[in-house]
PDB file of C-alpha atoms in Angstrom:
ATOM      1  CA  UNK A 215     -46.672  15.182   8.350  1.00 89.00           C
ATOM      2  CA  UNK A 216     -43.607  15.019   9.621  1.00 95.00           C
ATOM      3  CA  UNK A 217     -41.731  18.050  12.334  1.00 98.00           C
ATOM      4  CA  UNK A 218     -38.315  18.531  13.478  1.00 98.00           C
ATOM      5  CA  UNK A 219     -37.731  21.022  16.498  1.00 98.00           C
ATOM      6  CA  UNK A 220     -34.777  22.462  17.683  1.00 98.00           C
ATOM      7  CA  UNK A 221     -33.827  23.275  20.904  1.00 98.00           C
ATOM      8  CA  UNK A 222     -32.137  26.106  21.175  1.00 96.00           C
ATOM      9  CA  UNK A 223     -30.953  29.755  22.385  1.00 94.00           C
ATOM     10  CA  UNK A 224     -29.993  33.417  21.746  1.00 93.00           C
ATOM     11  CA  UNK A 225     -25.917  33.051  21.198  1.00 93.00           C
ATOM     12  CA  UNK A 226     -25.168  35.817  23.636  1.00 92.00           C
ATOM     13  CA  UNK A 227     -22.154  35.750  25.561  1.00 93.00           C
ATOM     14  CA  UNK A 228     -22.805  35.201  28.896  1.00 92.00           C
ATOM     15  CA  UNK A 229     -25.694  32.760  28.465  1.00 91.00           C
ATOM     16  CA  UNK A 230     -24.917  30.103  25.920  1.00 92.00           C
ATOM     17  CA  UNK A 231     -22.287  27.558  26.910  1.00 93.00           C
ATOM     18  CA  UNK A 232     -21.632  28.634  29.731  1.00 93.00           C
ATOM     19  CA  UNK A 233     -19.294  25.509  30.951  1.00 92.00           C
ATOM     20  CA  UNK A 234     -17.694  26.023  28.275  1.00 93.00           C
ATOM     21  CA  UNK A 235     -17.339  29.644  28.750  1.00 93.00           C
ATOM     22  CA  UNK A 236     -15.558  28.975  31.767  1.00 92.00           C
ATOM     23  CA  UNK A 237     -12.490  27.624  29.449  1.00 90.00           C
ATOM     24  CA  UNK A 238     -12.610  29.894  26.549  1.00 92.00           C
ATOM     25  CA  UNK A 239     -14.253  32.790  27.704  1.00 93.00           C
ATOM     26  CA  UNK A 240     -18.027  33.853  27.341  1.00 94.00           C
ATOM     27  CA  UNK A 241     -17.722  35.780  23.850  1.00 94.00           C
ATOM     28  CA  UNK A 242     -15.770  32.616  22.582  1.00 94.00           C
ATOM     29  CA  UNK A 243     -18.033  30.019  23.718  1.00 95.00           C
ATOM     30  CA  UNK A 244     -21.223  32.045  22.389  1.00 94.00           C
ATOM     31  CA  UNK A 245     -19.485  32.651  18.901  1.00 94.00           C
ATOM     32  CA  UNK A 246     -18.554  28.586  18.779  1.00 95.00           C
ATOM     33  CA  UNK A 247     -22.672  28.004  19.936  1.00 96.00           C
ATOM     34  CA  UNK A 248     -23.298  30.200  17.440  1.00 95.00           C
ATOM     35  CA  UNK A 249     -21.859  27.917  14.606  1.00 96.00           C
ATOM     36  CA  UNK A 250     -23.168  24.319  16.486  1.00 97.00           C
ATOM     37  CA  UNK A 251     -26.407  26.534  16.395  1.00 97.00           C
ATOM     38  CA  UNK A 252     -26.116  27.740  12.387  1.00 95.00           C
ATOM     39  CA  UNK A 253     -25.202  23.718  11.491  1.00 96.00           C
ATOM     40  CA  UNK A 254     -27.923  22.079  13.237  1.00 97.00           C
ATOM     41  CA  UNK A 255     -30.554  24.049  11.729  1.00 97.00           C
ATOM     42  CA  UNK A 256     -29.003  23.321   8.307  1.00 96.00           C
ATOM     43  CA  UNK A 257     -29.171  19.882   9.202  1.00 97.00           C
ATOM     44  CA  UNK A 258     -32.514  19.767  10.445  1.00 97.00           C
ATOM     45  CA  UNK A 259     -33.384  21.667   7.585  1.00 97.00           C
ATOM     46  CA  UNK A 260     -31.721  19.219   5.003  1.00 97.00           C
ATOM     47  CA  UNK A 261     -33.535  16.146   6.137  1.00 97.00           C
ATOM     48  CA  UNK A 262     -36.419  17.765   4.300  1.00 96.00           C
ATOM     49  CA  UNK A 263     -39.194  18.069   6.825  1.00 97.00           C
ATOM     50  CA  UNK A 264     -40.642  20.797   8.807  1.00 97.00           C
ATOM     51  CA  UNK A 265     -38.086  22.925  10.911  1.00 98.00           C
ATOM     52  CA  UNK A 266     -39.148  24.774  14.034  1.00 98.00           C
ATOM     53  CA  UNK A 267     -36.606  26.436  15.883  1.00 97.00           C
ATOM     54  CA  UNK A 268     -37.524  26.638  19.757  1.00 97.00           C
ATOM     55  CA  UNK A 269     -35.832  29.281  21.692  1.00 96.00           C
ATOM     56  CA  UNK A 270     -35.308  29.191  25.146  1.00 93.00           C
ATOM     57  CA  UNK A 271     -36.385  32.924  25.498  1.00 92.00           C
ATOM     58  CA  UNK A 272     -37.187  35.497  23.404  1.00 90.00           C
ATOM     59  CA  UNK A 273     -34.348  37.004  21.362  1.00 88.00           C
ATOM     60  CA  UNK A 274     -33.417  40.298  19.735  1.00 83.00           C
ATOM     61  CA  UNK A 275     -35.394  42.058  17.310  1.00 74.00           C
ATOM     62  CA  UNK A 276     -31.716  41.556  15.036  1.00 75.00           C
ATOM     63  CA  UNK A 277     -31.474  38.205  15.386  1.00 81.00           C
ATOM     64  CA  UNK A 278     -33.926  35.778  13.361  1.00 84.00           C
ATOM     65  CA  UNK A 279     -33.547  32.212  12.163  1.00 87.00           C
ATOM     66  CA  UNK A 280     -32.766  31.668   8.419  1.00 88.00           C
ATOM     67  CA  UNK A 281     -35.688  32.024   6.060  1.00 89.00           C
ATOM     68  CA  UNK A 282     -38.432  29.379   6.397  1.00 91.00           C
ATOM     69  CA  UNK A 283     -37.354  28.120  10.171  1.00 96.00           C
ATOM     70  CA  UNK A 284     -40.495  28.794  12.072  1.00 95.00           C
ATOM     71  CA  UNK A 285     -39.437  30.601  15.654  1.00 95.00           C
ATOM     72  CA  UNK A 286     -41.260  29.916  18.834  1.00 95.00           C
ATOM     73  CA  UNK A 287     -40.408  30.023  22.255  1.00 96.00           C
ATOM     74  CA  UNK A 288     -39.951  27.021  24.863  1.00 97.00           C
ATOM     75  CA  UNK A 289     -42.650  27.132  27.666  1.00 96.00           C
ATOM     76  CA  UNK A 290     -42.590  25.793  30.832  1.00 95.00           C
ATOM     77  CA  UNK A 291     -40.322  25.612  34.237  1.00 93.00           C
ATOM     78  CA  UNK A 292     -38.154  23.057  33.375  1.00 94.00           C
ATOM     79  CA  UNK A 293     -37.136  20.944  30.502  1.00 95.00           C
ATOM     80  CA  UNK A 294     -39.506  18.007  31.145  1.00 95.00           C
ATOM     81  CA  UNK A 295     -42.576  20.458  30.998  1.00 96.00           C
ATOM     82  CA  UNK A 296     -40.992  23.026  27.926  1.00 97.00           C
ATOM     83  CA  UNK A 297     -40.682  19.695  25.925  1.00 97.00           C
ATOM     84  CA  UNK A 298     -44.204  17.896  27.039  1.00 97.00           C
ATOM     85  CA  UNK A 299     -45.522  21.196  25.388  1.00 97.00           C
ATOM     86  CA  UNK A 300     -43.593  21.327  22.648  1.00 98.00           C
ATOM     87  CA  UNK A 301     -45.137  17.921  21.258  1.00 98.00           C
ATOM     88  CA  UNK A 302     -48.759  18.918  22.878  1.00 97.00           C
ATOM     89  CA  UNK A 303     -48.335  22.048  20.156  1.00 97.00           C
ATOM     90  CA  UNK A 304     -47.441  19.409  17.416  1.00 97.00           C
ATOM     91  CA  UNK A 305     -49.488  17.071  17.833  1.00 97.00           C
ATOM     92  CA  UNK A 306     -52.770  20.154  18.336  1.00 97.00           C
ATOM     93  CA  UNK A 307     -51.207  21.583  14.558  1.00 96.00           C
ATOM     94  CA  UNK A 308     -51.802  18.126  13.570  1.00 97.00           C
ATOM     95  CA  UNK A 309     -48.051  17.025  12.490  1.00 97.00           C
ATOM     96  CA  UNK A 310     -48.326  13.235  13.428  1.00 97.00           C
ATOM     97  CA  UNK A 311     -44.356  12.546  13.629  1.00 98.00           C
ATOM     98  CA  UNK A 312     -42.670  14.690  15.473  1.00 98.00           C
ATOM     99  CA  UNK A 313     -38.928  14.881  16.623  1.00 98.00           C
ATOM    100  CA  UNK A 314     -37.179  17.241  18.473  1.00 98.00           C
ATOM    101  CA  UNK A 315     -33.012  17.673  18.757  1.00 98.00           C
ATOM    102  CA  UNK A 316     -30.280  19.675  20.438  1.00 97.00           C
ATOM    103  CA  UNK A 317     -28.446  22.776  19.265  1.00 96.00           C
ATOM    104  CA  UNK A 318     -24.870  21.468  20.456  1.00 94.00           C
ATOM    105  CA  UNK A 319     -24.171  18.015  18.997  1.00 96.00           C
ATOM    106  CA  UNK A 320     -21.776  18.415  16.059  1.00 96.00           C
ATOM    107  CA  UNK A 321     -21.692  15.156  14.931  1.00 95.00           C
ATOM    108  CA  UNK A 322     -25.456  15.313  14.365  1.00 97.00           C
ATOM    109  CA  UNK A 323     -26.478  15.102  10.449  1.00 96.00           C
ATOM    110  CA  UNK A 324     -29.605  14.987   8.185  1.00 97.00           C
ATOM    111  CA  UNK A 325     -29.440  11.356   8.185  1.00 97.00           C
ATOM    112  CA  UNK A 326     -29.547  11.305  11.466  1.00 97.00           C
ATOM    113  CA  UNK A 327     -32.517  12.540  11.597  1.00 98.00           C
ATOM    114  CA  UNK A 328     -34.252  10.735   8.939  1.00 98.00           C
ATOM    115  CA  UNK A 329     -33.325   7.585  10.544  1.00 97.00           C
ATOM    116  CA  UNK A 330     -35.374   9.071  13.352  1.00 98.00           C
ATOM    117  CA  UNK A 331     -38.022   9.596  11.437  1.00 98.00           C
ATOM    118  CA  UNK A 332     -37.855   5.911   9.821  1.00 97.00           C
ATOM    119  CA  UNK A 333     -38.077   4.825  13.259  1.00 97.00           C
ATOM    120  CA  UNK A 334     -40.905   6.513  13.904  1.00 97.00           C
ATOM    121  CA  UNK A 335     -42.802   4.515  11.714  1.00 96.00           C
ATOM    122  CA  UNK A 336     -42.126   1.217  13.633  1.00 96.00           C
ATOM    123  CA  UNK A 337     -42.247   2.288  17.193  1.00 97.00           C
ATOM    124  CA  UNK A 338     -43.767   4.962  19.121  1.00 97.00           C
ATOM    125  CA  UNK A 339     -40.751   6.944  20.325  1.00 98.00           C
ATOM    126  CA  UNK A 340     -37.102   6.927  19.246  1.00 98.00           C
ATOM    127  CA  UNK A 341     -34.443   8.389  21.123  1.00 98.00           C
ATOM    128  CA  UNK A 342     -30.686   9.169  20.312  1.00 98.00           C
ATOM    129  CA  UNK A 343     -28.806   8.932  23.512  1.00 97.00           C
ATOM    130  CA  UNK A 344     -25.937  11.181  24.300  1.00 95.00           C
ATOM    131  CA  UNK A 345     -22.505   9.961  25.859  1.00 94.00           C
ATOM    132  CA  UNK A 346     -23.353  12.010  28.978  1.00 92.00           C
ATOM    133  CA  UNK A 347     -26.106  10.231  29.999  1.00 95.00           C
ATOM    134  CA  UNK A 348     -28.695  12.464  28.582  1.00 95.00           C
ATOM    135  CA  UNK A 349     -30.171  12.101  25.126  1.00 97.00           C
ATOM    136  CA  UNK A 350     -29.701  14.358  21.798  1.00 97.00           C
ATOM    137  CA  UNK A 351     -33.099  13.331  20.383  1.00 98.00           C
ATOM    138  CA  UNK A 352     -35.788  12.561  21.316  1.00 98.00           C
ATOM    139  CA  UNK A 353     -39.006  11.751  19.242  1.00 98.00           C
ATOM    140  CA  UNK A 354     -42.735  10.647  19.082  1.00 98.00           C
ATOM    141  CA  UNK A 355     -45.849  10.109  16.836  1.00 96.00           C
ATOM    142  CA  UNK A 356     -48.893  11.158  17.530  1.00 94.00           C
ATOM    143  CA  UNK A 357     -50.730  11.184  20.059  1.00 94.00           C
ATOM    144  CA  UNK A 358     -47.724  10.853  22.297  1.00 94.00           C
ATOM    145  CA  UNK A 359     -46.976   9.987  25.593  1.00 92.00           C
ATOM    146  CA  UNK A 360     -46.030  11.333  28.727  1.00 91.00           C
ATOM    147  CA  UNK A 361     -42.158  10.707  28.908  1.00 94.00           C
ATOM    148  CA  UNK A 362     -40.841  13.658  31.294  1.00 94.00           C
ATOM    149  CA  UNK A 363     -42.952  13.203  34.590  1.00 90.00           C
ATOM    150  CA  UNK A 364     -39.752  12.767  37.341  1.00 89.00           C
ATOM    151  CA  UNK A 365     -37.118  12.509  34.715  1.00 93.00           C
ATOM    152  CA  UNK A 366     -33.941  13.915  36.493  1.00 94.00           C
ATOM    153  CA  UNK A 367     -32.736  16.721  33.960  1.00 93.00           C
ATOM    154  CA  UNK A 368     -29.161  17.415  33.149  1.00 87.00           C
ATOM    155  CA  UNK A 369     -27.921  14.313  34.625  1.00 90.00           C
ATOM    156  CA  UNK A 370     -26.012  11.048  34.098  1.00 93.00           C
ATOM    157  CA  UNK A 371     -29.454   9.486  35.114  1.00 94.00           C
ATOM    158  CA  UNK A 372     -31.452  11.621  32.205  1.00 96.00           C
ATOM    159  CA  UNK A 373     -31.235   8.439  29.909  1.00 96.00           C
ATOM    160  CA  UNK A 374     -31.871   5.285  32.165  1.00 96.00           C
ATOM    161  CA  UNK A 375     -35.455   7.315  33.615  1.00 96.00           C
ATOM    162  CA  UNK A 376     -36.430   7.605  30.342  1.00 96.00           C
ATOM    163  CA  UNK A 377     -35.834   4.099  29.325  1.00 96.00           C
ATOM    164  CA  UNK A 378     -37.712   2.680  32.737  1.00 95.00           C
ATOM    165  CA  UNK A 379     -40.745   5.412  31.913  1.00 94.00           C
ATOM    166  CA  UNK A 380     -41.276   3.646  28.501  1.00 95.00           C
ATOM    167  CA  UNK A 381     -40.865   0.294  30.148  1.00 95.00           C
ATOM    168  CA  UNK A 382     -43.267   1.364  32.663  1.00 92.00           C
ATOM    169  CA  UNK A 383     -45.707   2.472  29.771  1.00 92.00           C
ATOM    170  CA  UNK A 384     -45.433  -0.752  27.359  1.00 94.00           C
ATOM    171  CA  UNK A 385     -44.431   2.468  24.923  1.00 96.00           C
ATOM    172  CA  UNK A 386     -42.487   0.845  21.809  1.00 97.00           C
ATOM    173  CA  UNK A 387     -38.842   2.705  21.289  1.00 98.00           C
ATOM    174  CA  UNK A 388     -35.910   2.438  18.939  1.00 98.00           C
ATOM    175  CA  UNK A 389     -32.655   4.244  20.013  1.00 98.00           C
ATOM    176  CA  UNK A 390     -30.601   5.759  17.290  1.00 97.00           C
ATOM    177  CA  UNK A 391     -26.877   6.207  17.302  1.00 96.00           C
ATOM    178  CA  UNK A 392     -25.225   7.739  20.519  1.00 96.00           C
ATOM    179  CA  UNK A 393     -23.246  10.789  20.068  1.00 96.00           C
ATOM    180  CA  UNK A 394     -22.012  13.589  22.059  1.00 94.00           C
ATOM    181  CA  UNK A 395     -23.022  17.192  22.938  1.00 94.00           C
ATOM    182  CA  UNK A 396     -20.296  19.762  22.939  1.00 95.00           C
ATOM    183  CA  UNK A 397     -20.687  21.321  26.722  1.00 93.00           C
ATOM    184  CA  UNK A 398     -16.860  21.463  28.179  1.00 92.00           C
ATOM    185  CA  UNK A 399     -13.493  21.588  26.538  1.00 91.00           C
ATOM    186  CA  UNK A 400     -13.140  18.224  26.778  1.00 92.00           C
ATOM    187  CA  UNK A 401     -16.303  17.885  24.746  1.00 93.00           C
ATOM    188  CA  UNK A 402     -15.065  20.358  22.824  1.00 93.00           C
ATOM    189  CA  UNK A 403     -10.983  18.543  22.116  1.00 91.00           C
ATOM    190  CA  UNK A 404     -13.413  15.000  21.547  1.00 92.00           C
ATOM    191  CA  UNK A 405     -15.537  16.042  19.070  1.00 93.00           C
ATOM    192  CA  UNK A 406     -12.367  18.189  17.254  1.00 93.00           C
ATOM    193  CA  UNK A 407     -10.704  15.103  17.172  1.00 92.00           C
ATOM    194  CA  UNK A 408     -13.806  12.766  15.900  1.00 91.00           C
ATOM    195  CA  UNK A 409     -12.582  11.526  12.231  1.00 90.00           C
ATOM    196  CA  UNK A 410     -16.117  11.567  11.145  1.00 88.00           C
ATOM    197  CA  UNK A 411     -16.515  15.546  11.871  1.00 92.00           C
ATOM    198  CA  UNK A 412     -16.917  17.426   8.719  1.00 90.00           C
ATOM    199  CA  UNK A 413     -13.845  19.351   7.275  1.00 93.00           C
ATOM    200  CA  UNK A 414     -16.340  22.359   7.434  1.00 94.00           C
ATOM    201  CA  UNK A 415     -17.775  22.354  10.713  1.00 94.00           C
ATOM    202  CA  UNK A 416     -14.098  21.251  11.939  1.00 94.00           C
ATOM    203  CA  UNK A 417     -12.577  24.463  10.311  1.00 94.00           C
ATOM    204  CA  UNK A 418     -15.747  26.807  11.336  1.00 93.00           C
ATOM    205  CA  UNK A 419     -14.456  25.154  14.946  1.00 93.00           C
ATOM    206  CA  UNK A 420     -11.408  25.746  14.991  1.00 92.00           C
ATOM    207  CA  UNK A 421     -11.271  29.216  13.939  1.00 91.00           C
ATOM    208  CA  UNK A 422     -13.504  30.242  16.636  1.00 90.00           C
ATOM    209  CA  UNK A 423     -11.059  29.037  19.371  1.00 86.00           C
ATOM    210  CA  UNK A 424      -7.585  29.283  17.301  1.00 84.00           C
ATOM    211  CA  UNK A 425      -6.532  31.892  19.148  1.00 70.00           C
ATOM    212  CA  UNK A 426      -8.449  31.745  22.708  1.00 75.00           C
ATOM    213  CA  UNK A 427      -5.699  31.698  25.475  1.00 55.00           C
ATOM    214  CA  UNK A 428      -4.862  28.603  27.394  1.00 53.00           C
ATOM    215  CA  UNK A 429      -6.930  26.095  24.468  1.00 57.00           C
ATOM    216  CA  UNK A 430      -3.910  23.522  23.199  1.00 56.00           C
ATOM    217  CA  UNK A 431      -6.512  22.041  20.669  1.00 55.00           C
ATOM    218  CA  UNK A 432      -7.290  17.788  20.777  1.00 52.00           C
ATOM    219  CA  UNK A 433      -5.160  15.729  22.959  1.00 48.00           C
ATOM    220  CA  UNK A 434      -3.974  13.009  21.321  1.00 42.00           C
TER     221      UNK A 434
END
């Protein structure tokens, strides 16, 4: 009984990415979200478990997952409490391993994931921390514990609270590979330039931004 959510949103222009935005422009940066979006449900999807997609508020009538995602929406004030729910709601259906990932790490893959899930089976969270300090992943078994009480969100600190809370709480934890979410241009040049990047998503990439003014591609 094994879930994967993903946390995600609308790609409208103006509200996805919008660091990013600020280099490329707010219809470019929603129409690159938009593919980060599109490949990490296919991901999700091809570990071969459950696959929720989590919105961050409710979208357009015209835009709908891909057949067999169920949709939901994200409640609560702030990300500690949207994602303490999203587990209670789990854990109440009565999936038992439950993981939930990020819309906006490219280098993210099905095995990825089922690693995760492995690692569920040995310890009672795993975790896949992100370069920024935060985490990509982030993943429990039932009946889960309470891992986002004074967590400082979006922050270099996001990843070191979490560890202490689970030190705090004798809670077992493995951490999976770290790996970056795209949320500036230089995010953006990184992950371009990441040999392990697929040729697909790499070319879906690029030809989102090929021709946005002022974007000179990786540095070298």
């Amino acid at each position: 009984m094994r879930c994967v959510v993903v946390y995600g949103r609308e790609p409208i222009a103006g509200r996805a990415k919008t660091r990013l935005a600020a280099s490329i422009g707010d219809e470019a940066a929603a129409d690159l979200y938009r593919v980060l979006l599109a490949r990490s449900i296919h991901e999700a999807v091809s570990a071969g478990f459950h696959v929720v997609l989590a919105l961050s508020g409710k979208p357009a009538v015209a835009w709908q997952p891909p057949s067999g995602v169920a949709l939901e929406i994200q409640r609560g004030v702030d990300l500690g409490e949207r994602l303490r729910n999203t587990f209670d709601r789990r854990f109440s259906e009565g999936w038992s391993r439950v993981i939930v990932v990020g819309s906006d790490c490219p280098a993210m893959t099905a095995s990825h994931i089922r690693s995760a899930a492995t690692a569920l089976e040995r310890s009672d969270v795993v975790v896949g921390p992100a370069e920024d300090g935060g985490y990509w992943l982030i993943g429990q078994r039932t009946p889960g514990t309470d891992l986002f009480t004074d967590v400082p969100w979006s922050s270099r600190r996001t990843m070191e609270a979490t560890r202490r809370r689970l030190l705090k709480g004798g809670v077992s934890w493995t951490e999976v590979e770290q790996l970056s979410d795209v949320d500036t241009i230089e995010d953006l040049r990184r992950a371009l330039a990441n040999e392990r990047l697929g040729d697909e998503l790499r070319a879906d990439l690029s030809a989102v931004i090929s021709g946005v003014e002022g974007y000179h591609g990786p540095r070298e």
